[in-house]
Tab-separated table of C-alpha atoms in Angstrom:
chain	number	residue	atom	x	y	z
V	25	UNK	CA	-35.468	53.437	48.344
V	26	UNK	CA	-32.345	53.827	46.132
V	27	UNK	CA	-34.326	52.312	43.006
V	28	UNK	CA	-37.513	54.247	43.584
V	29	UNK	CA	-36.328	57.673	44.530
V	30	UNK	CA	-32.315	57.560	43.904
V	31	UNK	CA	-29.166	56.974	45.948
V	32	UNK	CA	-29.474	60.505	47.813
V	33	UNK	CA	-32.870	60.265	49.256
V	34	UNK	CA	-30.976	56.346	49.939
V	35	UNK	CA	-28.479	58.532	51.788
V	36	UNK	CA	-30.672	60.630	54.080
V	37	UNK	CA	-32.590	57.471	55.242
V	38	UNK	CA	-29.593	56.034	55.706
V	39	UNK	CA	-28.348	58.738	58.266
V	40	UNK	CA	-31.488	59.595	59.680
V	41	UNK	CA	-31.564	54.994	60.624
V	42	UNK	CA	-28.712	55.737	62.297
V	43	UNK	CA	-29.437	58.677	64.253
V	44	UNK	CA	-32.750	57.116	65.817
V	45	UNK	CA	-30.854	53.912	66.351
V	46	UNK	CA	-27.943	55.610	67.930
V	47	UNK	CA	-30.936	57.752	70.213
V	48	UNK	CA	-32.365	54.205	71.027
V	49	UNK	CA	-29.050	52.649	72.070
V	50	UNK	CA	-28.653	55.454	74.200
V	51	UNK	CA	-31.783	55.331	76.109
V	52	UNK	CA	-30.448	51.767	76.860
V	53	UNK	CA	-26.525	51.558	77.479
V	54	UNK	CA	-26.165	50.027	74.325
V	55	UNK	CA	-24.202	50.890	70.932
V	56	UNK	CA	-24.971	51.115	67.583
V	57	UNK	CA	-23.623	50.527	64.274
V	58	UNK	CA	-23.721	49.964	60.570
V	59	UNK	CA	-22.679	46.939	59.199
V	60	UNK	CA	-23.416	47.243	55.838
V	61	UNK	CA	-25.917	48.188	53.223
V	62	UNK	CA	-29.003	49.236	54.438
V	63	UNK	CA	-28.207	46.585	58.013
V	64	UNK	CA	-27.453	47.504	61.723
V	65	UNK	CA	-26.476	46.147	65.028
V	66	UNK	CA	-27.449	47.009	68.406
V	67	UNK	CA	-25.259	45.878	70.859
V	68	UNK	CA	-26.035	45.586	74.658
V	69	UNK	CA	-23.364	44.786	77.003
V	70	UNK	CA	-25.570	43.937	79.620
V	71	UNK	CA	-28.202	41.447	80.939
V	72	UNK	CA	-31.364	42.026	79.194
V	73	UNK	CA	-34.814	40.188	80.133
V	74	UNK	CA	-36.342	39.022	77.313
V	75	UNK	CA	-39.347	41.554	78.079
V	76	UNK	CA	-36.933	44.384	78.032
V	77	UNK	CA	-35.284	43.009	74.652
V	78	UNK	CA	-38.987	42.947	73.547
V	79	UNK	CA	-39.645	46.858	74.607
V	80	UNK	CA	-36.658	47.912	72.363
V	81	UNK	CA	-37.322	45.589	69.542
V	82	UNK	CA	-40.788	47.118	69.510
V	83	UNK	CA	-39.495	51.031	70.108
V	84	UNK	CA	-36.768	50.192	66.978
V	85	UNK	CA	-40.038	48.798	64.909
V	86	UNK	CA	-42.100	51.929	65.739
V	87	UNK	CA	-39.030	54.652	65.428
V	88	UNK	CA	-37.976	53.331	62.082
V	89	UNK	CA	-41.413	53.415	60.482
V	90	UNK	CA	-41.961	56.923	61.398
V	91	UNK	CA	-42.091	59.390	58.374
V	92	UNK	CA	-39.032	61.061	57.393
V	93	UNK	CA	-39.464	64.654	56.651
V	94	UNK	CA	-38.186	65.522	52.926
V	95	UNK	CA	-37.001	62.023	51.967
V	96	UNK	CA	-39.620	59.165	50.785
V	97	UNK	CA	-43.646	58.270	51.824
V	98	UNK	CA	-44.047	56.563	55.160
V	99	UNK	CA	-44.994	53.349	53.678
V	100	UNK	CA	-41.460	52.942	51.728
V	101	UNK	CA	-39.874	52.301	55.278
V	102	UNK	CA	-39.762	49.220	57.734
V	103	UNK	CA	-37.600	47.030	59.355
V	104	UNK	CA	-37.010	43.558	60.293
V	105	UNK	CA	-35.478	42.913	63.652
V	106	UNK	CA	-33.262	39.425	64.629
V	107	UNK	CA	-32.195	39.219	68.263
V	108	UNK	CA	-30.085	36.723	69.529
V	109	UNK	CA	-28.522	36.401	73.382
V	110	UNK	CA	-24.736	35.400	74.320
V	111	UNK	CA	-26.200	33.477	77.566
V	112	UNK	CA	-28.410	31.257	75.424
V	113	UNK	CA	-27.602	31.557	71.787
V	114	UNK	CA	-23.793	32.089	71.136
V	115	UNK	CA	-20.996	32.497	73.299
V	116	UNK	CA	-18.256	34.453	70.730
V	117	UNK	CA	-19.433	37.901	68.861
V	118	UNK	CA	-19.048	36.045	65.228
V	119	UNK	CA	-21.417	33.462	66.165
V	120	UNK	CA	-23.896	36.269	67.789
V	121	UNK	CA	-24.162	38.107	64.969
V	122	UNK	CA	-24.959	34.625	62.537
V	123	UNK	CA	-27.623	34.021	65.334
V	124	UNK	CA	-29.084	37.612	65.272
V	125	UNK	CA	-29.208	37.515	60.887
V	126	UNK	CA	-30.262	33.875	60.916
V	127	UNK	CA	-33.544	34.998	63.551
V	128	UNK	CA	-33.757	38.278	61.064
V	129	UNK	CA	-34.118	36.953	57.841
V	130	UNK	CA	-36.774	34.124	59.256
V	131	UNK	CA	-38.635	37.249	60.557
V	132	UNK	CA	-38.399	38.526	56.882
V	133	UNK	CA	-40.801	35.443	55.958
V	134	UNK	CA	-43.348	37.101	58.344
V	135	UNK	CA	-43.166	40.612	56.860
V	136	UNK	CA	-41.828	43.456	57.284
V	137	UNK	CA	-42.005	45.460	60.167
V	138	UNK	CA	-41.356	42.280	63.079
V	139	UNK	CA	-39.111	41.214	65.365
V	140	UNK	CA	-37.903	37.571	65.687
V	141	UNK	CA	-35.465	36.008	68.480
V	142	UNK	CA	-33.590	33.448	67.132
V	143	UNK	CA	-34.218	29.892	68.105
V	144	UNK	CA	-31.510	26.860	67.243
V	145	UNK	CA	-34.381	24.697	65.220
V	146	UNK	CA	-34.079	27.710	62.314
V	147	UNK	CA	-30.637	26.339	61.664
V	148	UNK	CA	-31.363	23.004	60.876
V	149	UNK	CA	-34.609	24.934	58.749
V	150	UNK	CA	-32.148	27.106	57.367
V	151	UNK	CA	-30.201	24.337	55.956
V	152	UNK	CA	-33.383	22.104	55.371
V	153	UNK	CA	-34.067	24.906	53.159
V	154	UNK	CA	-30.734	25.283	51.633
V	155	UNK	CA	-30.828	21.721	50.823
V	156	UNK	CA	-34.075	22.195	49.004
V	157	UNK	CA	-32.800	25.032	47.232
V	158	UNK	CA	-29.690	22.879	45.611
V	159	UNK	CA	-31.623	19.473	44.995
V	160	UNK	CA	-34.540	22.126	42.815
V	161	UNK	CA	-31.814	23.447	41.173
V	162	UNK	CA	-30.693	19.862	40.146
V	163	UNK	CA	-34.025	18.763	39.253
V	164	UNK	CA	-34.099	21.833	36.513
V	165	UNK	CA	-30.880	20.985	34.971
V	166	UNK	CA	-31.616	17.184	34.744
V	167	UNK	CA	-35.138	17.869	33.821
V	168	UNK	CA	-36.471	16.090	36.635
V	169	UNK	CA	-39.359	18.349	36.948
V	170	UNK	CA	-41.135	16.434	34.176
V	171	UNK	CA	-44.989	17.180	32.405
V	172	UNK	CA	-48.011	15.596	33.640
V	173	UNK	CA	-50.690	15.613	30.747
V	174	UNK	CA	-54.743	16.460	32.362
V	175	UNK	CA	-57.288	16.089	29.316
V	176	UNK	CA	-59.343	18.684	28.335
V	177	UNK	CA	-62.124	17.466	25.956
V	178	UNK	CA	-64.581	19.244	23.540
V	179	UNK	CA	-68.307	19.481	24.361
V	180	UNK	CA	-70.262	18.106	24.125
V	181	UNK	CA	-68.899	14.963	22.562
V	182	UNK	CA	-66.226	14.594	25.687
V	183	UNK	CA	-63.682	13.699	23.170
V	184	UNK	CA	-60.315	14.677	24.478
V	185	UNK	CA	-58.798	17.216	21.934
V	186	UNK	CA	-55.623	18.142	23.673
V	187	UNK	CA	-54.020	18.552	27.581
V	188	UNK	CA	-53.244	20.816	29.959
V	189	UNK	CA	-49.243	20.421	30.856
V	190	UNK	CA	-48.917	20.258	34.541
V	191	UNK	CA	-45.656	20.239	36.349
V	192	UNK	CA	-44.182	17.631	38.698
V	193	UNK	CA	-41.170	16.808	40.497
V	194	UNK	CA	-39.661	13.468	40.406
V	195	UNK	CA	-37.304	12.941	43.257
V	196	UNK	CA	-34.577	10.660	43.742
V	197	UNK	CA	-35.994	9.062	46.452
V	198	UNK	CA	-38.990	8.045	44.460
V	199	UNK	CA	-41.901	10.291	45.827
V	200	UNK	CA	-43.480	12.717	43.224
V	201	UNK	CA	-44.394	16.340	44.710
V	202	UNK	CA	-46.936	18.702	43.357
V	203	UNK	CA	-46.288	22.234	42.581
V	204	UNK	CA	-47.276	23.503	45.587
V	205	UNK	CA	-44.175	21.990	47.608
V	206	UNK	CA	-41.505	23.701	44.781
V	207	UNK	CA	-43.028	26.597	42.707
V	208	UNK	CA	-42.554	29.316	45.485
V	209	UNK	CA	-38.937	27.791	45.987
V	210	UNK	CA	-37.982	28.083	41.872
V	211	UNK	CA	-39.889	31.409	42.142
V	212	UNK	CA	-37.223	32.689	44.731
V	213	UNK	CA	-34.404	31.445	43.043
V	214	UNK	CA	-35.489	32.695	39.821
V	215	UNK	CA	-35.910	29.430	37.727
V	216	UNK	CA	-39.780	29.255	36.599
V	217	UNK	CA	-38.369	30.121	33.268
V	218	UNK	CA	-35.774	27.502	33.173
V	219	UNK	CA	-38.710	25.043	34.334
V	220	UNK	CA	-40.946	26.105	31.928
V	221	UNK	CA	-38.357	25.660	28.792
V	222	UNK	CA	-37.563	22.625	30.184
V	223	UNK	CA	-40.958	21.433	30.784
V	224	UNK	CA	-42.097	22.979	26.785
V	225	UNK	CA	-39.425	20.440	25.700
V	226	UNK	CA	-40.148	17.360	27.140
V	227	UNK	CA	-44.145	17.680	26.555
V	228	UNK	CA	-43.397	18.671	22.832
V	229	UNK	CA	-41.210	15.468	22.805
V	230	UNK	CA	-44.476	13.578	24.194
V	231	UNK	CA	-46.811	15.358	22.002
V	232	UNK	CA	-45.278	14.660	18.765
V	233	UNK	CA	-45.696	11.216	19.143
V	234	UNK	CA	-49.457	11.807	19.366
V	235	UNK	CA	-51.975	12.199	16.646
V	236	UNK	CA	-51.332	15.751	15.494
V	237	UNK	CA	-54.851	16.954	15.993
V	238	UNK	CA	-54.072	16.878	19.843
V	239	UNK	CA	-52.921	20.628	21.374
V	240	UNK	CA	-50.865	21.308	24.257
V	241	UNK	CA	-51.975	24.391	26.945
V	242	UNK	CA	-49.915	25.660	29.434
V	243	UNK	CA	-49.472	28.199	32.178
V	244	UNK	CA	-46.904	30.646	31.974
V	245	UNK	CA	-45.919	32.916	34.708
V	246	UNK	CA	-46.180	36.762	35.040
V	247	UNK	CA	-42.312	37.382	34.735
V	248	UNK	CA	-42.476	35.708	31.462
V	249	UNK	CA	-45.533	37.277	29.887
V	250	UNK	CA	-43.800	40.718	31.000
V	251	UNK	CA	-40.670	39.915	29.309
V	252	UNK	CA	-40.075	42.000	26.050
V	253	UNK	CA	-37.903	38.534	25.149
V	254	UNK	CA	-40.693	35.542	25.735
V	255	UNK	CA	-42.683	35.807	22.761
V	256	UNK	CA	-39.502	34.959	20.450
V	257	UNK	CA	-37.728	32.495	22.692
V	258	UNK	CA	-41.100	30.381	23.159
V	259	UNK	CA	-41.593	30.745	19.116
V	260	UNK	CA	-38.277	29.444	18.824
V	261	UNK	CA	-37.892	26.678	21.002
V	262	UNK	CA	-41.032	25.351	18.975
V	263	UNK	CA	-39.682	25.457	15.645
V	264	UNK	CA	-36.992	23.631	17.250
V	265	UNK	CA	-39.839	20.822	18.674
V	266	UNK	CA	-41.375	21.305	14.901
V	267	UNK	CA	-44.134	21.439	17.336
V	268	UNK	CA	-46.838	23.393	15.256
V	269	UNK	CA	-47.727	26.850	16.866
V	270	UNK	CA	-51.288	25.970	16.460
V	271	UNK	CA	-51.150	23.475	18.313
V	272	UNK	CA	-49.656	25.532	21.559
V	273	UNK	CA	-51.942	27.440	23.744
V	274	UNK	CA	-50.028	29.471	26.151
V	275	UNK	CA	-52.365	30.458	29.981
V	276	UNK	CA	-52.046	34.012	32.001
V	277	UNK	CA	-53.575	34.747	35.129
V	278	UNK	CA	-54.949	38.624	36.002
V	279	UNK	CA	-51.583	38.593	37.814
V	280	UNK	CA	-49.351	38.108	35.192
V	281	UNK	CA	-50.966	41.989	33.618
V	282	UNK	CA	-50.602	43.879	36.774
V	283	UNK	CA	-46.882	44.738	36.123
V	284	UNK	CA	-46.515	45.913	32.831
V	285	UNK	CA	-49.793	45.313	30.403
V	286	UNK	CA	-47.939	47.056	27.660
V	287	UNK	CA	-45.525	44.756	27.580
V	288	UNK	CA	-48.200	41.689	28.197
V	289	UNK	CA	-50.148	43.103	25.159
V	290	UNK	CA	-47.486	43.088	22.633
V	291	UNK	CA	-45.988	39.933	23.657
V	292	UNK	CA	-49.446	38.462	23.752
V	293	UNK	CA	-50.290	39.679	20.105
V	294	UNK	CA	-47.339	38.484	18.732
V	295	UNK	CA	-48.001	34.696	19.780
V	296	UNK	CA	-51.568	35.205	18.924
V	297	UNK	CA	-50.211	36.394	14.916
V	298	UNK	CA	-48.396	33.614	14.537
V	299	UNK	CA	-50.779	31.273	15.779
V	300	UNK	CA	-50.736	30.422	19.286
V	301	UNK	CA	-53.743	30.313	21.627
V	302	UNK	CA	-53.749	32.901	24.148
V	303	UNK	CA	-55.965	31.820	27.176
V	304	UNK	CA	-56.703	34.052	30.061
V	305	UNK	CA	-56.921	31.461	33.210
V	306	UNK	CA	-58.665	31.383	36.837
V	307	UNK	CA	-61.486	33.741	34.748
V	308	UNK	CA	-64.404	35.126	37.076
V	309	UNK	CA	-62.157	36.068	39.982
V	310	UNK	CA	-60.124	38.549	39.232
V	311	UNK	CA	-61.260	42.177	40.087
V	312	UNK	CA	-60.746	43.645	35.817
V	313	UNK	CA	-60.917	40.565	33.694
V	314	UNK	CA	-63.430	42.686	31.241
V	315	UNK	CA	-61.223	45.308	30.978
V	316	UNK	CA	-58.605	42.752	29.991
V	317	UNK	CA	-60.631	40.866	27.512
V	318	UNK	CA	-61.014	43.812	26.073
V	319	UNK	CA	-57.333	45.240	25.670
V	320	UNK	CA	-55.466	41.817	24.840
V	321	UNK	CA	-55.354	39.388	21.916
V	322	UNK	CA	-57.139	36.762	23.973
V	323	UNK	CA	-58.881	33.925	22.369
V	324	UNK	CA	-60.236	31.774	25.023
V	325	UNK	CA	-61.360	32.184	28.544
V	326	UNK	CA	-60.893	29.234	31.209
V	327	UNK	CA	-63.904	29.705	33.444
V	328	UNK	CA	-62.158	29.291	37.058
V	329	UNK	CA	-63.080	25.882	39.128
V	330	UNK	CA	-64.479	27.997	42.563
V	331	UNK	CA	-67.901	28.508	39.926
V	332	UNK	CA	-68.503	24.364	39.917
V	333	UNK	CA	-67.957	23.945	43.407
V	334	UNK	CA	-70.495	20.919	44.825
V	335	UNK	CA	-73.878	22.350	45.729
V	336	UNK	CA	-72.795	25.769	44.411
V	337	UNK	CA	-75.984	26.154	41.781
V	338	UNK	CA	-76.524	30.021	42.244
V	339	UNK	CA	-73.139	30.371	40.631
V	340	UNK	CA	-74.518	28.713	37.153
V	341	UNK	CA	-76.113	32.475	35.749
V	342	UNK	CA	-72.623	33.602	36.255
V	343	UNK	CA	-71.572	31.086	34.344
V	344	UNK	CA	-74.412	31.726	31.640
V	345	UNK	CA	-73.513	35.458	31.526
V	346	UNK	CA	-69.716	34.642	30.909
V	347	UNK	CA	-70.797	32.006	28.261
V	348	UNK	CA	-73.264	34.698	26.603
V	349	UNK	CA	-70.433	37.084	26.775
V	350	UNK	CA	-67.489	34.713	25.207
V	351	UNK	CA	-70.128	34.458	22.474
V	352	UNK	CA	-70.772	37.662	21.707
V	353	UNK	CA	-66.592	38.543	21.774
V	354	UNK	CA	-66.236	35.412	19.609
V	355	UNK	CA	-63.526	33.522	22.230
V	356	UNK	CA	-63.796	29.712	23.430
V	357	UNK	CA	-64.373	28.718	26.578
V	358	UNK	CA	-63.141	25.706	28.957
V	359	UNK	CA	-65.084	25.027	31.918
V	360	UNK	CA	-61.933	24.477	35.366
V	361	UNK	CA	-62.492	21.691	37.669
V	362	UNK	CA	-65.268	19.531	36.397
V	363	UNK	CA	-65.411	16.793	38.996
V	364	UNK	CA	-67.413	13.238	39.056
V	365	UNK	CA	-68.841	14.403	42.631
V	366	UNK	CA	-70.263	17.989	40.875
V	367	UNK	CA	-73.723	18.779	39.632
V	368	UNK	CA	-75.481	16.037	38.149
V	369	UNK	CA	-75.746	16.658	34.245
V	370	UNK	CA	-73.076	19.862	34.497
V	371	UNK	CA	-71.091	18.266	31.279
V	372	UNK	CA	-74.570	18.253	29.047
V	373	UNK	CA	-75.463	21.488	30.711
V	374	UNK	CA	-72.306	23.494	29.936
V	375	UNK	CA	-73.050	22.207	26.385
V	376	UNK	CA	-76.042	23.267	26.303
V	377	UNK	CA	-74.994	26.701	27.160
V	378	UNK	CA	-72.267	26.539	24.729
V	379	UNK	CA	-69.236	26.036	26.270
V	380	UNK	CA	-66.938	24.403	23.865
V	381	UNK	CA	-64.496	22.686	26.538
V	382	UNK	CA	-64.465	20.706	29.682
V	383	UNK	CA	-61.500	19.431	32.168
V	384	UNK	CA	-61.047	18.141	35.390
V	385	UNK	CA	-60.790	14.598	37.363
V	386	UNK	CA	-64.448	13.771	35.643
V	387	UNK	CA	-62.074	13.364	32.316
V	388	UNK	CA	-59.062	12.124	34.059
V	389	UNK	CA	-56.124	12.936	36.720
V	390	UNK	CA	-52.679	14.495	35.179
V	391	UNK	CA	-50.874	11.597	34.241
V	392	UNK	CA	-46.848	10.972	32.968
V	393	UNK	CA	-46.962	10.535	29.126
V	394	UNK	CA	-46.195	6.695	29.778
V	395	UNK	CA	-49.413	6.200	30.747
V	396	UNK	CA	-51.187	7.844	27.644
V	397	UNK	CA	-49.715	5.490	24.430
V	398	UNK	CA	-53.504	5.783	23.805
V	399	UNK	CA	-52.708	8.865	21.893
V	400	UNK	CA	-50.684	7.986	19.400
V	401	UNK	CA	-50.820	8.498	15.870
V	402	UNK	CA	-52.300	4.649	14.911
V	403	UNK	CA	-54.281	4.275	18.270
V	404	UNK	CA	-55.931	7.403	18.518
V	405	UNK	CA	-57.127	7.170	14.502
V	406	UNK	CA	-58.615	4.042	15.952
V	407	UNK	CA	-60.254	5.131	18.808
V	408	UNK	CA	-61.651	7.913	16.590
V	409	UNK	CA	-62.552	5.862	13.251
């Protein structure tokens, strides 16, 4: 409220939270007060059923979320109830009131707007997740979150002309996890662009051991794309690679432009004037990727995977009206997901229909650079001659 509308409006919600909790406590031989910011304690001194606990959870929920005359829109407001009991939880007040934030911030994973009692298991979750949080932050530092390389080959001669740069975490007791299991975490803790620096390093390091007609693509996140700062620091760290910009192809998502597409669009021009690829990702699904092909230096389109789904043929004239339209706004296009289990003939058909590029497990699985010495300088002139 204080960043949208300024600290007084901040002030009059602030005073009118307390007035309907203090009405609430009331109706229930309870107290209320403020501990701090924008949090506040109800305090019963007597035996509650759970039901009854529940009844003034859900009154606190309703009461809280109704408008407030002369201060912000009803949607700006909501709150996120722990409750925790000294007969089952916690026997001294300190330890109640860890119990009631510890059962209030897991109901803040649910949304806003809930009410969560707390239950002992969300400790050892709590520090589960605590532990997670420290070994990610680690993994950055030491670059264990390392660069699998998935080919992407031209069509249709299926020769591999450069990879997509997939990350993947390397942990010390020897498993590998996929991005699924730590992106949201580094998201929370602010360290995608940490990752992604480190991760631009390391597959630069790879890549310039490989013949130099073989490009790089990766995805970088909305924050970064957004950032009036990206375009230079990514430019820099490659002249510090010597990694040629050409051979760089940066990917956004519709969700990277939401935010700020001024911003997007200058930063995005700027990598495409010196050179880099700018590819807009996941195309197809997004509900204004015209509009965005239109407003942003965009030179290739990546066709999203749901479109070559098995058995999915009546999606194929969508992809032949993306295809006509690529051609007509003079921007590549790489066909997502291309599997060996997908429509027979789809490589020689995409061709055919002039796409210019192909990936997925039909061309090979992300793999470390170990595994691809096949693409070095000497080898890959032989493969090639």
């Amino acid at each position: 409220v204080n960043d949208q509308h300024g600290h007084a409006a901040g002030d009059i919600v602030l005073v009118e939270i307390a007035r309907r909790l203090e009405a609430i406590a009331d109706d229930n031989g309870g107290v209320a007060v403020r501990l701090g910011g924008d949090e506040f304690c109800l305090l019963f001194l007597t035996f509650k059923h759970q039901s009854e606990l529940c009844q003034i959870a859900e009154a606190a929920v309703s009461r809280l979320g109704a408008p407030m005359s002369g201060a912000v829109e009803p949607s700006a407001l909501g709150a996120t109830i722990g409750i925790a009991r000294s007969w089952t939880d916690a026997q001294d007040a300190s330890a109640l009131l860890h119990c009631a934030d510890t059962a209030m911030y897991r109901g803040k994973e649910d949304g806003r707007s809930t009410y969560n009692f707390y239950d002992s298991q969300y400790e050892k979750q709590r520090r589960t997740q605590a532990d997670l949080e420290l070994a990610l932050r680690r993994a950055v530092e030491a670059d264990e979150i390392v660069p699998y390389f998935q080919p992407i080959v031209a069509l249709p001669s299926q020769e591999v002309v450069g990879f997509e740069v997939l990350a993947r975490w390397l942990k010390p007791d020897g498993s590998t996890a996929v991005p699924s299991d730590f992106i949201p975490v580094l998201e929370r803790l602010g360290l995608i662009p940490a990752m992604t620096r480190s991760l631009i390093k390391q597959a630069c390091r790879a890549a310039n051991r490989w013949d130099d007609r073989l490009r790089l693509s990766m995805n970088v996140s909305a924050g970064m794309v957004t950032d009036a700062l990206f375009p230079d620091q990514l430019l820099e760290q490659l002249r510090q690679e010597q990694f040629a910009f050409h051979r760089f192809e940066v990917e956004i998502t519709e969700e990277a432009l939401v935010g700020n597409l001024d911003v997007a669009r200058q930063n995005l021009s700027k990598l495409h004037d010196h050179g880099v690829t700018v590819a807009l990702d996941d195309f197809g699904i997004g509900y204004s990727s015209l509009y965005h092909l239109t407003r942003l230096s965009i030179d290739k389109i990546k066709i999203d995977r749901s479109f070559f789904e098995p058995g999915q043929t009546d999606h194929l004239p969508m992809v032949e009206a993306i295809l006509g339209m690529a051609r007509s706004l003079k921007m590549q296009v790489t066909a997502e997901g291309v599997e060996e289990f997908h429509l027979p003939h789809l490589p020689s058909w995409l061709a055919n229909s002039g796409c210019n590029y192909a990936q997925g497990y039909l061309y090979g699985r992300p793999k470390p650079a170990s595994s691809l010495f096949c693409y070095t300088h000497s080898s890959f002139a032989q493969q090639a001659g």
